[in-house]
mmCIF file of C-alpha atoms in Angstrom:
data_model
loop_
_atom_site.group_PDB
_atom_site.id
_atom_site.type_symbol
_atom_site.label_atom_id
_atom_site.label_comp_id
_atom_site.label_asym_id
_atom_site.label_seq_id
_atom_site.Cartn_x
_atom_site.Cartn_y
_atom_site.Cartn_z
ATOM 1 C CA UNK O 1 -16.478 34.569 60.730
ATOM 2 C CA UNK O 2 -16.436 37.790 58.975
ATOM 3 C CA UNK O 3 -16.364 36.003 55.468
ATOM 4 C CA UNK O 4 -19.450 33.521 56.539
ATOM 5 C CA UNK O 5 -21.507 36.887 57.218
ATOM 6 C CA UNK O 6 -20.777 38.554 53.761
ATOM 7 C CA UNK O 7 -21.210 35.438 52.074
ATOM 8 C CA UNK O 8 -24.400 34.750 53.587
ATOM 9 C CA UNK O 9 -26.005 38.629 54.698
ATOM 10 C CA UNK O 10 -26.388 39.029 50.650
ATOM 11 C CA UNK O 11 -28.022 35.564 49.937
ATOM 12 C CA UNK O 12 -31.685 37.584 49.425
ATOM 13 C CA UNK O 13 -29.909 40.230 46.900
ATOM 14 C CA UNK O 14 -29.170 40.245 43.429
ATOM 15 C CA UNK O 15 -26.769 37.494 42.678
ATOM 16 C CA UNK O 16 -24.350 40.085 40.396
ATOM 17 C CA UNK O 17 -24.437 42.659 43.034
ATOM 18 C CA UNK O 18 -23.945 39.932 45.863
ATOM 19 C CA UNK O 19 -21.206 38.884 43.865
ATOM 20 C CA UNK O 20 -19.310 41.930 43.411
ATOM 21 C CA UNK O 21 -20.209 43.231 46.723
ATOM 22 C CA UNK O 22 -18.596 40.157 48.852
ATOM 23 C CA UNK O 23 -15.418 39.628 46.000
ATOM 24 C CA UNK O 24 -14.587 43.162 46.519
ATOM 25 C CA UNK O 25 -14.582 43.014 50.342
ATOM 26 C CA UNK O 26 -12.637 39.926 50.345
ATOM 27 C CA UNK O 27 -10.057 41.424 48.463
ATOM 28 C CA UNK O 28 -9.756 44.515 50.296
ATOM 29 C CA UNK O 29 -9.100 42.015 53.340
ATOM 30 C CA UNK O 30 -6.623 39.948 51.351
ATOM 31 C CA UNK O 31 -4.632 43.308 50.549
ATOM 32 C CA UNK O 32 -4.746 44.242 53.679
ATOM 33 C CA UNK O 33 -1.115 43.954 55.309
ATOM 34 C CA UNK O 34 -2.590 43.031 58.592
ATOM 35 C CA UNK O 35 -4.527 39.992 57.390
ATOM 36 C CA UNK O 36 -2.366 37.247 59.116
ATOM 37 C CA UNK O 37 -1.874 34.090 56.277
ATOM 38 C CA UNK O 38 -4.339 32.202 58.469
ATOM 39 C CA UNK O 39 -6.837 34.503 58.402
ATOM 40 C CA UNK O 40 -6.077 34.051 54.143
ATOM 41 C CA UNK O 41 -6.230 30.117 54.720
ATOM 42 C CA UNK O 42 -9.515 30.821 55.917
ATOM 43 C CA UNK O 43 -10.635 31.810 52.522
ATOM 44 C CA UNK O 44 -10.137 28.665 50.614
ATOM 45 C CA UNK O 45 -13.587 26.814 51.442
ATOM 46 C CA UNK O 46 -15.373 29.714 51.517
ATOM 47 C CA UNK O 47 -16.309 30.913 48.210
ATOM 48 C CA UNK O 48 -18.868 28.684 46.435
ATOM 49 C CA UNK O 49 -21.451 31.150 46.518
ATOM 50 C CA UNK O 50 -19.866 33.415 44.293
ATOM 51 C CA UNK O 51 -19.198 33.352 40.425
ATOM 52 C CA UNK O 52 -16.301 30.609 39.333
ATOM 53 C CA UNK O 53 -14.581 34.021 38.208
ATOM 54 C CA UNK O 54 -14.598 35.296 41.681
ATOM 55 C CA UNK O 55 -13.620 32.400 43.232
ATOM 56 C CA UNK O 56 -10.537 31.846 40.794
ATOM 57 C CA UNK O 57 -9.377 35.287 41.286
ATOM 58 C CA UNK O 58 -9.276 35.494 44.791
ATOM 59 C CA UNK O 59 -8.073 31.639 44.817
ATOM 60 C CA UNK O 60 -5.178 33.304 42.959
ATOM 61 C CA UNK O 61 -4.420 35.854 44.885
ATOM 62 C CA UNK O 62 -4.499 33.897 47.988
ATOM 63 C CA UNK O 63 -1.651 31.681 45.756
ATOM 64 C CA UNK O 64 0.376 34.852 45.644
ATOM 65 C CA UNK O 65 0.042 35.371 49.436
ATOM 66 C CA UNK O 66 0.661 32.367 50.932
ATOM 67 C CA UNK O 67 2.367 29.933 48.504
ATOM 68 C CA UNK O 68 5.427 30.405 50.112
ATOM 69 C CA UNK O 69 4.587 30.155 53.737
ATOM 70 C CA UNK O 70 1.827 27.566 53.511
ATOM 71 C CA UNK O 71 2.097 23.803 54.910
ATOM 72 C CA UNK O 72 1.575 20.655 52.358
ATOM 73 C CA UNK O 73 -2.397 20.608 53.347
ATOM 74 C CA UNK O 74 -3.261 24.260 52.768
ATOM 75 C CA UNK O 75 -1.348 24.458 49.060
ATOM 76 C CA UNK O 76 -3.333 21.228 48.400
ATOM 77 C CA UNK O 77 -6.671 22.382 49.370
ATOM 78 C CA UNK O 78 -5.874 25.502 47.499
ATOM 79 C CA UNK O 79 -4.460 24.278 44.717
ATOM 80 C CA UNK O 80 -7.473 21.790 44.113
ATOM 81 C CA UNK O 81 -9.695 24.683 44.526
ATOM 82 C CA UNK O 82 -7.562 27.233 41.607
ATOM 83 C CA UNK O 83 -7.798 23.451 39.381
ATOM 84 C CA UNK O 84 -11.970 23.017 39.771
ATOM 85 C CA UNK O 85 -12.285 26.732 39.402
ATOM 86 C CA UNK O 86 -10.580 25.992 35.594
ATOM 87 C CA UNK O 87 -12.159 22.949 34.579
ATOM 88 C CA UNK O 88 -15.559 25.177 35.788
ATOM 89 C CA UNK O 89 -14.845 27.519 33.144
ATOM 90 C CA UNK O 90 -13.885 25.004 30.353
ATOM 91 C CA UNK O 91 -10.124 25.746 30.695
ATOM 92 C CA UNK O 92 -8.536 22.396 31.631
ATOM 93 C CA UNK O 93 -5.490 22.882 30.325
ATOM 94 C CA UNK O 94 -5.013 25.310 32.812
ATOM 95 C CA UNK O 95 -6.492 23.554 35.443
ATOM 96 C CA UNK O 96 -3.711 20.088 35.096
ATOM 97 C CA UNK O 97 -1.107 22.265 36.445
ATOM 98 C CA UNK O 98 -2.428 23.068 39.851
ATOM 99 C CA UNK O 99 -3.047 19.291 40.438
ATOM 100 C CA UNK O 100 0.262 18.381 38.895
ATOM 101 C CA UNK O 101 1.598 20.554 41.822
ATOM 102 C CA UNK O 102 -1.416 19.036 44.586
ATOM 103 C CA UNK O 103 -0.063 15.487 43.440
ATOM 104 C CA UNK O 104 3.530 17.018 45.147
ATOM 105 C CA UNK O 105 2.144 16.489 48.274
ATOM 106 C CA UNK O 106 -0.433 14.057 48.168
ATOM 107 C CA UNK O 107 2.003 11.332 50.122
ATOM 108 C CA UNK O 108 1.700 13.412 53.057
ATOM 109 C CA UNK O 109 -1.807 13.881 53.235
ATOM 110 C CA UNK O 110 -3.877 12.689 56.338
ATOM 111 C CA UNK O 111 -6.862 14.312 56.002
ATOM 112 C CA UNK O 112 -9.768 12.160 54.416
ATOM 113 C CA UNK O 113 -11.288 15.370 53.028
ATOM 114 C CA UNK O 114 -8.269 16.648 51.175
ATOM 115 C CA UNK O 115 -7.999 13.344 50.400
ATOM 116 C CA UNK O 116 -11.327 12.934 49.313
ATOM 117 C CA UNK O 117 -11.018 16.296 47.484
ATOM 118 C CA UNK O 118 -8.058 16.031 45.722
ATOM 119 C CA UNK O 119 -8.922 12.544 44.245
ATOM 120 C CA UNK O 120 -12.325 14.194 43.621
ATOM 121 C CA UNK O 121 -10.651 16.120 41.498
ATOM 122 C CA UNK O 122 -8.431 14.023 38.971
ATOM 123 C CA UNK O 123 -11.624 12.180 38.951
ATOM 124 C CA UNK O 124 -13.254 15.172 37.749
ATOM 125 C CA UNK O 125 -10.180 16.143 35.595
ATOM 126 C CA UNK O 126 -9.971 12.690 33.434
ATOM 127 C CA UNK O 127 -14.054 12.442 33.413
ATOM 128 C CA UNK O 128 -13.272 15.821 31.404
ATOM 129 C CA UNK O 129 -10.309 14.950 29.203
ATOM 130 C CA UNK O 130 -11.689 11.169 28.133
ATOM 131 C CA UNK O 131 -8.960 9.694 30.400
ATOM 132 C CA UNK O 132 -12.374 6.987 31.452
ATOM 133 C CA UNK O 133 -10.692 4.272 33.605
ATOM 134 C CA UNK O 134 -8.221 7.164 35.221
ATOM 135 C CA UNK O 135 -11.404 9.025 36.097
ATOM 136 C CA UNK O 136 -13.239 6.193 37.844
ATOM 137 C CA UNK O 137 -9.994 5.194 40.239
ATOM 138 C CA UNK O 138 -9.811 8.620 41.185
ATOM 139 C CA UNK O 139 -13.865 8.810 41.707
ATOM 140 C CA UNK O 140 -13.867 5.457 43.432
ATOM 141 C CA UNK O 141 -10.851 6.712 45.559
ATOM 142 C CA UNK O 142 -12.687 10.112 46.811
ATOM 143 C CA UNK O 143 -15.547 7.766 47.732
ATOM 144 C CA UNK O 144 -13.724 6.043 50.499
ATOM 145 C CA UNK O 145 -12.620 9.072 51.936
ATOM 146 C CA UNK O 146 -15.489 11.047 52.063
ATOM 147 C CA UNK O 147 -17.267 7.951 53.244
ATOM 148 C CA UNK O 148 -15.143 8.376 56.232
ATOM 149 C CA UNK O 149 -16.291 12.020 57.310
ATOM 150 C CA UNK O 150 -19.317 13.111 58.774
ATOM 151 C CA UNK O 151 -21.777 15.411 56.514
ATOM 152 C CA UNK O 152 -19.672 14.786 53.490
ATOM 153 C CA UNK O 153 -23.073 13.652 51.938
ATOM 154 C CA UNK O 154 -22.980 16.501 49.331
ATOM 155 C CA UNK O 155 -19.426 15.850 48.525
ATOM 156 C CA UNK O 156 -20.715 11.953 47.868
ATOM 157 C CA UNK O 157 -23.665 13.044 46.069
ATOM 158 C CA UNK O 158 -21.276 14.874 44.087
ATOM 159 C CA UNK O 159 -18.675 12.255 42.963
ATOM 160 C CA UNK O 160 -21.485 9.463 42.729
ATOM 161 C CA UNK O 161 -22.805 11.678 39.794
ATOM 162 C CA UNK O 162 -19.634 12.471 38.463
ATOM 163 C CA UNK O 163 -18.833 8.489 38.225
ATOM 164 C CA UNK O 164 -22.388 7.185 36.561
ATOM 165 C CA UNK O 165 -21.763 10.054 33.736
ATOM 166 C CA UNK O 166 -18.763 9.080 33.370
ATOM 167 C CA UNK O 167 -19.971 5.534 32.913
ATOM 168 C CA UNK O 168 -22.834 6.752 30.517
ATOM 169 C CA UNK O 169 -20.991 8.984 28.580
ATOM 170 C CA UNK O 170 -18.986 5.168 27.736
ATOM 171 C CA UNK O 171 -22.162 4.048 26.899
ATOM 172 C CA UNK O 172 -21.323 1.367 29.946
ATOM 173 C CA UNK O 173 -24.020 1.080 31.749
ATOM 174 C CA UNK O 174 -24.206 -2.234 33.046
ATOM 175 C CA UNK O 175 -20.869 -1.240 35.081
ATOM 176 C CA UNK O 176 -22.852 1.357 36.611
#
């Protein structure tokens, strides 16, 4: 709950002073001996209001906290998040390795949303790399989980776009 009110309380301010304001606390809380790995877990969803840089390096340090001691889910969700935070930034070469590990533990995976996300993200990984007909299994995949949650309407919104550039980029668009 802390997090949502820093992330939030600075939505009026300056977006670079927001920025560095909330990264900074969250770090101080993530080197903060007493912050239980839950409390870290926590983290992982909550960063899209700051800078892709921000997000990456506290993704990253979360990595280095919890790696160890985290369950199948969490390194998923985590690792999906350190991938989109690279292919944000134009580095996805650097991004193929987190899902490389994600795709460890995709088998076990019950949740539709890290489902959904995770196939959101190959999708978004071959739209990126020309891998075309990879990208749209993936895309098509994430659809039919986050068509199974509640408010994932964003997250559709989101894929849906992904998939009709991918198909236009192709010049395909009577597959669209």
């Amino acid at each position: 709950l802390c997090m949502a009110y820093w992330l939030n309380a600075f939505s009026f301010a300056d977006n670079d002073k927001r920025n560095k304001v909330v990264r900074d606390s969250i770090m101080s809380v993530l080197d903060n001996k007493n912050t239980s790995a839950d409390q870290k877990k926590a983290l992982i969803n909550g960063l899209s209001k700051l800078t892709v840089d921000s997000q990456l390096e506290i993704l990253l340090k979360i990595k280095e906290d919890i790696s160890i001691s985290a369950d199948g889910n969490t390194l998923v969700d985590l690792y999906c998040g350190i991938a989109s935070c690279y292919m944000l930034s134009h580095q996805t070469d650097k991004a193929k390795p987190y899902l490389d590990l994600a795709a460890k533990y995709e088998k076990k995976l019950t949740d539709s949303r890290l489902l959904g996300k995770y196939h959101h993200m190959w999708g978004n990984y071959y739209n990126l790399t020309a891998g075309g007909t990879k990208s749209h299994s993936h895309y098509y995949k994430a659809i039919g989980y986050y068509e199974k949650l509640k408010n994932s309407k964003d997250k559709l919104i989101s894929v849906l776009n992904n998939l009709s550039f991918s198909y236009i980029q192709k010049d395909d668009i009577n597959n669209l």
